[in-house]
């Protein structure tokens, strides 16, 4: 799922909004570099389900490819032409996360859920009256959008006792959910925390992560109160408003390989570990959590 590529294609085929000469020129320039980035990531294989001595070098190459393309598209002329509302720049990180985990997920199953997702949040039932309630469940599915998820797509048929008529509903259940941010501030973190808490009420084995390039939090924030499992800041750097990033004396940190290694290891460990739990399992040990 090339979410950034899809975003780029939408702009290339837009009728009016990006029809001016400069927009068309910029989109052609970006397309050329994007195709190079996409093909290089598709040709590069791994890391996979089993840890190997080549993992670090593969991750290093993926980070180098991401850095080259991100530095290109983050040039001032492109940033000013395609603002944050266009999601052109922010979607690069989402596609990078897809390339990072594509091969390990494919080793589990080709049909696994991976990429931007509308995951299951809750189910409730709303028949119009009691007579209708006896004939069909009238189920409603509440969903939550996630920038990136690894999981499974599930179909379920529901019917009332004694009735042949059934309803078919489709669910996306995440094992891992990742929110991708250019920068992370307190409001965004609070939203992610709420989403993580709601997700784990129905899917307690899910891993919920936040990945951002920059951080916009002060030291007065109590990170322990938030329900996310981990927060990654790829550049190990506080956020600076975008216009200041174009000043000659601004020092932009790179995307650090050790952060990507920790992120990948965290997800791989979760996907390959035993999720056994619950009251019966805990009672055997004498402690439940």
Coordinates of N, CA, C and O in Angstrom, one line a residue, residues 146-269:
X146 N -6.5 4.5 11.3 CA -5.1 4.5 11.8 C -4.1 4.7 10.6 O -4.4 4.2 9.5
X147 N -3.1 5.5 10.8 CA -2.1 5.8 9.8 C -1.5 4.5 9.2 O -1.2 4.3 8.0
X148 N -1.3 3.5 10.2 CA -0.6 2.3 9.8 C -1.1 1.2 10.8 O -1.1 1.4 12.0
X149 N -1.4 0.0 10.2 CA -1.7 -1.1 11.1 C -1.2 -2.4 10.5 O -1.1 -2.6 9.3
X150 N -0.9 -3.3 11.3 CA -0.6 -4.7 11.0 C -1.6 -5.6 11.7 O -1.8 -5.5 12.9
X151 N -2.3 -6.4 10.9 CA -3.3 -7.2 11.6 C -4.0 -8.2 10.6 O -3.4 -8.8 9.8
X152 N -5.3 -8.3 10.7 CA -6.1 -9.2 9.9 C -7.4 -8.7 9.6 O -8.0 -7.9 10.4
X153 N -8.0 -9.0 8.5 CA -9.3 -8.6 8.1 C -10.2 -9.8 8.4 O -9.9 -11.0 8.0
X154 N -11.3 -9.6 9.0 CA -12.3 -10.6 9.5 C -13.7 -10.3 8.9 O -14.1 -9.2 9.0
X155 N -14.4 -11.4 8.5 CA -15.8 -11.3 8.1 C -16.6 -12.1 9.1 O -16.2 -13.2 9.4
X156 N -17.7 -11.6 9.5 CA -18.6 -12.3 10.4 C -20.0 -12.2 10.0 O -20.5 -11.2 9.5
X157 N -20.8 -13.3 10.1 CA -22.2 -13.4 9.8 C -23.0 -13.5 11.1 O -22.7 -14.3 11.9
X158 N -23.9 -12.6 11.2 CA -24.7 -12.5 12.4 C -26.2 -12.8 12.0 O -26.7 -12.2 11.1
X159 N -26.9 -13.6 12.8 CA -28.3 -13.8 12.6 C -29.0 -14.1 13.9 O -28.4 -14.5 14.9
X160 N -30.3 -13.8 14.0 CA -31.1 -14.1 15.2 C -31.5 -15.5 15.2 O -31.6 -16.2 14.2
X161 N -31.6 -16.0 16.5 CA -32.0 -17.4 16.6 C -33.3 -17.7 15.9 O -34.3 -17.0 16.0
X162 N -33.3 -18.8 15.1 CA -34.5 -19.2 14.4 C -34.7 -18.5 13.1 O -35.7 -18.8 12.4
X163 N -33.8 -17.6 12.7 CA -34.0 -16.8 11.5 C -32.8 -17.2 10.5 O -31.7 -17.3 10.9
X164 N -33.2 -17.4 9.2 CA -32.2 -17.7 8.2 C -31.5 -16.5 7.7 O -30.3 -16.5 7.3
X165 N -32.2 -15.3 7.7 CA -31.5 -14.1 7.2 C -30.4 -13.7 8.1 O -30.5 -13.7 9.3
X166 N -29.3 -13.3 7.5 CA -28.1 -12.9 8.3 C -27.5 -11.6 7.7 O -27.8 -11.2 6.6
X167 N -26.7 -11.0 8.6 CA -26.0 -9.8 8.2 C -24.5 -10.2 8.1 O -24.0 -10.9 8.9
X168 N -23.8 -9.6 7.1 CA -22.3 -9.9 7.0 C -21.6 -8.6 7.4 O -21.9 -7.5 6.8
X169 N -20.7 -8.6 8.2 CA -19.9 -7.5 8.7 C -18.4 -7.8 8.5 O -18.0 -8.9 8.7
X170 N -17.7 -6.7 8.2 CA -16.2 -6.9 8.0 C -15.5 -6.1 9.0 O -15.8 -4.9 9.3
X171 N -14.4 -6.7 9.6 CA -13.6 -6.0 10.6 C -12.2 -6.0 10.2 O -11.7 -7.0 9.6
X172 N -11.5 -5.0 10.6 CA -10.0 -4.9 10.5 C -9.5 -4.9 12.0 O -9.8 -4.0 12.7
X173 N -8.8 -6.0 12.3 CA -8.3 -6.1 13.7 C -6.8 -5.9 13.7 O -6.1 -6.7 13.1
X174 N -6.3 -4.9 14.4 CA -4.9 -4.7 14.4 C -4.1 -5.5 15.5 O -4.6 -5.6 16.6
X175 N -3.0 -6.1 15.1 CA -2.0 -6.5 16.1 C -1.1 -5.4 16.5 O -0.6 -5.4 17.7
X176 N -0.8 -4.5 15.6 CA 0.0 -3.4 15.8 C -0.7 -2.2 15.1 O -1.1 -2.3 14.0
X177 N -0.8 -1.1 15.9 CA -1.3 0.2 15.3 C -0.2 1.3 15.5 O 0.3 1.4 16.6
X178 N 0.1 2.0 14.5 CA 1.1 3.1 14.5 C 0.5 4.4 14.0 O 0.0 4.4 12.9
X179 N 0.6 5.4 14.8 CA 0.3 6.8 14.4 C 1.5 7.5 14.0 O 2.5 7.5 14.7
X180 N 1.5 8.1 12.8 CA 2.7 8.8 12.2 C 2.5 10.3 12.3 O 1.4 10.8 11.8
X181 N 3.4 11.0 12.8 CA 3.4 12.4 13.0 C 4.6 13.1 12.5 O 5.7 12.6 12.7
X182 N 4.5 14.2 11.8 CA 5.7 15.0 11.5 C 6.3 15.6 12.8 O 7.5 15.5 13.0
X183 N 5.4 16.1 13.7 CA 5.8 16.4 15.0 C 4.7 16.0 16.0 O 3.6 15.9 15.6
X184 N 5.1 15.8 17.2 CA 4.1 15.3 18.2 C 4.0 16.4 19.3 O 5.0 16.7 20.0
X185 N 2.8 16.9 19.5 CA 2.6 17.8 20.6 C 1.6 17.2 21.6 O 1.2 16.0 21.4
X186 N 1.3 17.9 22.7 CA 0.5 17.3 23.8 C -0.9 16.9 23.3 O -1.4 15.9 23.7
X187 N -1.5 17.8 22.5 CA -2.9 17.5 22.1 C -2.9 16.2 21.2 O -3.8 15.4 21.4
X188 N -1.9 16.1 20.3 CA -1.8 14.9 19.5 C -1.6 13.6 20.4 O -2.2 12.6 20.2
X189 N -0.7 13.8 21.4 CA -0.4 12.6 22.3 C -1.7 12.2 23.1 O -1.9 11.0 23.3
X190 N -2.4 13.2 23.5 CA -3.7 12.9 24.2 C -4.6 12.1 23.3 O -5.3 11.2 23.8
X191 N -4.7 12.6 22.1 CA -5.6 11.9 21.1 C -5.2 10.4 20.9 O -6.0 9.5 20.8
X192 N -3.9 10.3 20.7 CA -3.3 8.9 20.5 C -3.6 8.0 21.7 O -3.9 6.8 21.6
X193 N -3.4 8.6 22.9 CA -3.6 7.9 24.2 C -5.1 7.4 24.3 O -5.3 6.2 24.6
X194 N -6.0 8.3 23.9 CA -7.4 7.9 24.0 C -7.7 6.8 23.0 O -8.4 5.8 23.3
X195 N -7.1 6.9 21.8 CA -7.3 5.9 20.7 C -6.7 4.5 21.2 O -7.3 3.5 21.0
X196 N -5.6 4.6 21.8 CA -4.9 3.4 22.3 C -5.8 2.7 23.4 O -6.0 1.5 23.4
X197 N -6.3 3.5 24.3 CA -7.1 2.9 25.3 C -8.4 2.3 24.8 O -8.8 1.2 25.2
X198 N -9.0 2.9 23.8 CA -10.3 2.4 23.2 C -10.0 1.1 22.4 O -10.7 0.2 22.5
X199 N -8.8 1.1 21.7 CA -8.4 -0.1 21.0 C -8.2 -1.3 21.9 O -8.7 -2.4 21.6
X200 N -7.6 -1.1 23.0 CA -7.2 -2.2 23.9 C -8.4 -2.7 24.7 O -8.3 -3.8 25.3
X201 N -9.5 -1.9 24.8 CA -10.7 -2.4 25.4 C -11.3 -3.6 24.7 O -11.8 -4.5 25.3
X202 N -11.2 -3.6 23.4 CA -11.7 -4.6 22.5 C -10.7 -5.6 22.0 O -11.0 -6.7 21.5
X203 N -9.4 -5.1 22.0 CA -8.3 -5.9 21.4 C -7.1 -5.8 22.4 O -6.1 -5.1 22.0
X204 N -7.1 -6.4 23.5 CA -6.1 -6.2 24.5 C -4.7 -6.6 24.1 O -3.7 -6.2 24.8
X205 N -4.5 -7.4 23.1 CA -3.2 -7.9 22.7 C -2.5 -6.9 21.7 O -1.4 -7.1 21.3
X206 N -3.2 -5.8 21.3 CA -2.7 -4.9 20.4 C -1.5 -4.1 20.9 O -1.5 -3.7 22.1
X207 N -0.6 -3.8 20.1 CA 0.5 -2.9 20.4 C 0.3 -1.5 19.7 O 0.0 -1.5 18.5
X208 N 0.3 -0.4 20.5 CA 0.0 0.9 20.0 C 1.2 1.8 20.1 O 1.7 2.0 21.2
X209 N 1.7 2.3 19.0 CA 3.0 3.1 18.9 C 2.7 4.4 18.3 O 1.8 4.5 17.4
X210 N 3.5 5.4 18.7 CA 3.5 6.7 18.0 C 4.9 7.0 17.4 O 5.9 6.8 18.2
X211 N 4.9 7.3 16.2 CA 6.2 7.6 15.5 C 6.2 9.0 14.9 O 5.3 9.3 14.1
X212 N 7.1 9.8 15.3 CA 7.2 11.2 14.8 C 8.6 11.6 14.5 O 9.6 10.9 14.9
X213 N 8.7 12.6 13.6 CA 10.1 13.0 13.2 C 10.6 14.0 14.3 O 11.8 13.9 14.7
X214 N 9.8 14.9 14.8 CA 10.2 15.9 15.8 C 9.2 15.8 17.0 O 8.1 15.2 16.9
X215 N 9.7 16.4 18.1 CA 8.9 16.4 19.3 C 8.6 17.8 19.7 O 9.4 18.7 19.7
X216 N 7.3 18.0 20.1 CA 6.9 19.3 20.6 C 6.2 19.2 22.0 O 5.1 19.5 22.2
X217 N 7.0 18.6 22.9 CA 6.5 18.5 24.3 C 7.5 19.1 25.2 O 8.7 19.1 25.0
X218 N 7.0 19.6 26.3 CA 7.9 20.2 27.4 C 8.3 19.1 28.4 O 7.7 18.0 28.4
X219 N 9.2 19.4 29.3 CA 9.6 18.5 30.3 C 8.5 18.3 31.4 O 8.7 17.5 32.3
X220 N 7.4 19.1 31.3 CA 6.4 19.1 32.4 C 5.3 18.1 32.0 O 4.2 18.2 32.6
X221 N 5.5 17.3 31.0 CA 4.4 16.3 30.6 C 4.8 15.0 31.2 O 5.9 14.5 31.1
X222 N 3.8 14.4 31.9 CA 3.9 13.1 32.6 C 3.6 12.0 31.6 O 2.4 11.7 31.3
X223 N 4.6 11.4 31.0 CA 4.4 10.4 29.9 C 3.8 9.2 30.4 O 3.1 8.4 29.7
X224 N 3.9 8.9 31.7 CA 3.4 7.6 32.3 C 1.9 7.6 32.3 O 1.3 6.5 32.3
X225 N 1.2 8.7 32.2 CA -0.2 8.7 32.2 C -0.9 8.3 30.9 O -2.1 8.1 30.8
X226 N -0.1 8.3 29.8 CA -0.6 8.1 28.5 C -0.6 6.6 28.2 O 0.3 5.8 28.7
X227 N -1.6 6.1 27.4 CA -1.8 4.7 27.3 C -1.1 4.1 26.1 O -1.3 2.9 25.8
X228 N -0.3 4.8 25.4 CA 0.5 4.3 24.2 C 1.6 3.4 24.8 O 2.1 3.6 25.9
X229 N 2.0 2.5 24.0 CA 3.1 1.5 24.4 C 4.5 2.1 24.2 O 5.4 1.8 25.0
X230 N 4.7 3.0 23.2 CA 6.0 3.6 23.0 C 5.8 4.8 22.1 O 4.9 4.8 21.3
X231 N 6.7 5.8 22.3 CA 6.8 7.0 21.5 C 8.2 7.1 20.9 O 9.2 7.1 21.6
X232 N 8.2 7.1 19.6 CA 9.5 7.2 18.9 C 9.7 8.6 18.2 O 8.8 9.1 17.6
X233 N 10.8 9.2 18.5 CA 11.1 10.5 17.9 C 12.4 10.3 17.0 O 13.5 10.2 17.5
X234 N 12.1 10.2 15.7 CA 13.2 9.6 14.8 C 14.4 10.5 14.7 O 15.5 10.0 14.5
X235 N 14.2 11.8 14.9 CA 15.4 12.8 14.7 C 15.9 13.2 16.1 O 16.9 14.0 16.1
X236 N 15.4 12.6 17.2 CA 15.8 13.0 18.5 C 16.0 14.5 18.7 O 17.0 15.0 19.3
X237 N 15.0 15.2 18.2 CA 15.1 16.7 18.1 C 13.7 17.3 18.4 O 12.7 16.8 18.1
X238 N 13.8 18.5 19.1 CA 12.6 19.3 19.3 C 12.1 19.9 18.0 O 12.9 20.2 17.1
X239 N 10.8 20.1 18.0 CA 10.2 20.7 16.8 C 10.5 22.2 16.6 O 10.6 22.9 17.6
X240 N 10.8 22.5 15.4 CA 10.9 23.9 15.0 C 9.9 24.2 13.9 O 9.7 23.4 13.0
X241 N 9.3 25.4 14.0 CA 8.3 25.8 12.9 C 9.0 25.6 11.5 O 10.1 25.9 11.4
X242 N 8.2 25.2 10.6 CA 8.7 24.8 9.3 C 9.5 26.0 8.6 O 10.6 25.7 8.0
X243 N 9.1 27.2 8.8 CA 9.8 28.3 8.1 C 11.2 28.5 8.6 O 12.1 28.9 7.9
X244 N 11.4 28.1 9.9 CA 12.8 28.2 10.5 C 13.7 27.1 10.0 O 14.9 27.2 10.1
X245 N 13.1 26.0 9.6 CA 13.9 24.9 9.1 C 14.6 25.2 7.8 O 15.6 24.5 7.4
X246 N 14.2 26.3 7.1 CA 14.8 26.7 5.8 C 15.9 27.7 6.0 O 16.5 28.2 5.1
X247 N 16.1 28.2 7.3 CA 17.2 29.2 7.5 C 18.6 28.5 7.4 O 18.7 27.3 7.7
X248 N 19.6 29.2 6.9 CA 20.9 28.6 6.6 C 21.5 28.0 7.8 O 22.3 27.1 7.7
X249 N 21.3 28.6 9.0 CA 21.9 28.1 10.2 C 21.2 27.0 11.0 O 21.6 26.6 12.1
X250 N 20.0 26.6 10.4 CA 19.3 25.5 11.1 C 20.0 24.2 10.9 O 20.3 23.8 9.8
X251 N 20.2 23.5 12.0 CA 20.8 22.1 12.0 C 19.7 21.1 12.1 O 19.1 20.9 13.2
X252 N 19.5 20.4 11.1 CA 18.4 19.4 11.1 C 19.1 18.0 11.4 O 19.9 17.5 10.6
X253 N 18.6 17.4 12.4 CA 19.2 16.1 12.8 C 18.7 15.0 11.7 O 17.7 15.1 11.1
X254 N 19.6 14.0 11.6 CA 19.2 12.9 10.7 C 18.1 12.0 11.3 O 17.8 12.1 12.5
X255 N 17.6 11.1 10.6 CA 16.8 10.0 11.1 C 17.8 9.0 11.7 O 18.6 8.5 10.9
X256 N 17.7 8.7 13.0 CA 18.7 7.9 13.6 C 18.4 6.4 13.5 O 17.3 5.9 13.7
X257 N 19.4 5.7 13.0 CA 19.3 4.2 12.8 C 18.9 3.5 14.1 O 18.1 2.6 14.0
X258 N 19.5 3.9 15.2 CA 19.2 3.1 16.4 C 17.7 3.2 16.9 O 17.2 2.3 17.5
X259 N 17.1 4.3 16.5 CA 15.7 4.5 16.8 C 14.8 3.5 15.9 O 13.9 2.9 16.4
X260 N 15.2 3.5 14.6 CA 14.5 2.6 13.7 C 14.7 1.1 14.1 O 13.8 0.3 14.1
X261 N 15.9 0.8 14.6 CA 16.2 -0.6 15.0 C 15.4 -0.9 16.2 O 14.8 -2.0 16.3
X262 N 15.2 0.0 17.2 CA 14.4 -0.3 18.3 C 12.9 -0.5 17.9 O 12.2 -1.4 18.4
X263 N 12.4 0.4 17.0 CA 11.1 0.3 16.5 C 10.8 -1.0 15.9 O 9.8 -1.7 16.2
X264 N 11.7 -1.4 15.0 CA 11.5 -2.7 14.3 C 11.6 -3.9 15.2 O 10.8 -4.8 15.1
X265 N 12.6 -3.9 16.1 CA 12.7 -4.9 17.1 C 11.5 -5.0 18.0 O 11.0 -6.2 18.3
X266 N 10.9 -3.9 18.4 CA 9.7 -3.9 19.2 C 8.6 -4.6 18.5 O 7.9 -5.4 19.1
X267 N 8.3 -4.2 17.3 CA 7.2 -4.8 16.5 C 7.5 -6.3 16.2 O 6.6 -7.1 16.4
X268 N 8.7 -6.6 15.8 CA 9.0 -8.0 15.5 C 8.8 -8.9 16.8 O 8.3 -10.0 16.7
X269 N 9.3 -8.4 17.9 CA 9.1 -9.2 19.1 C 7.7 -9.4 19.5 O 7.2 -10.5 19.8

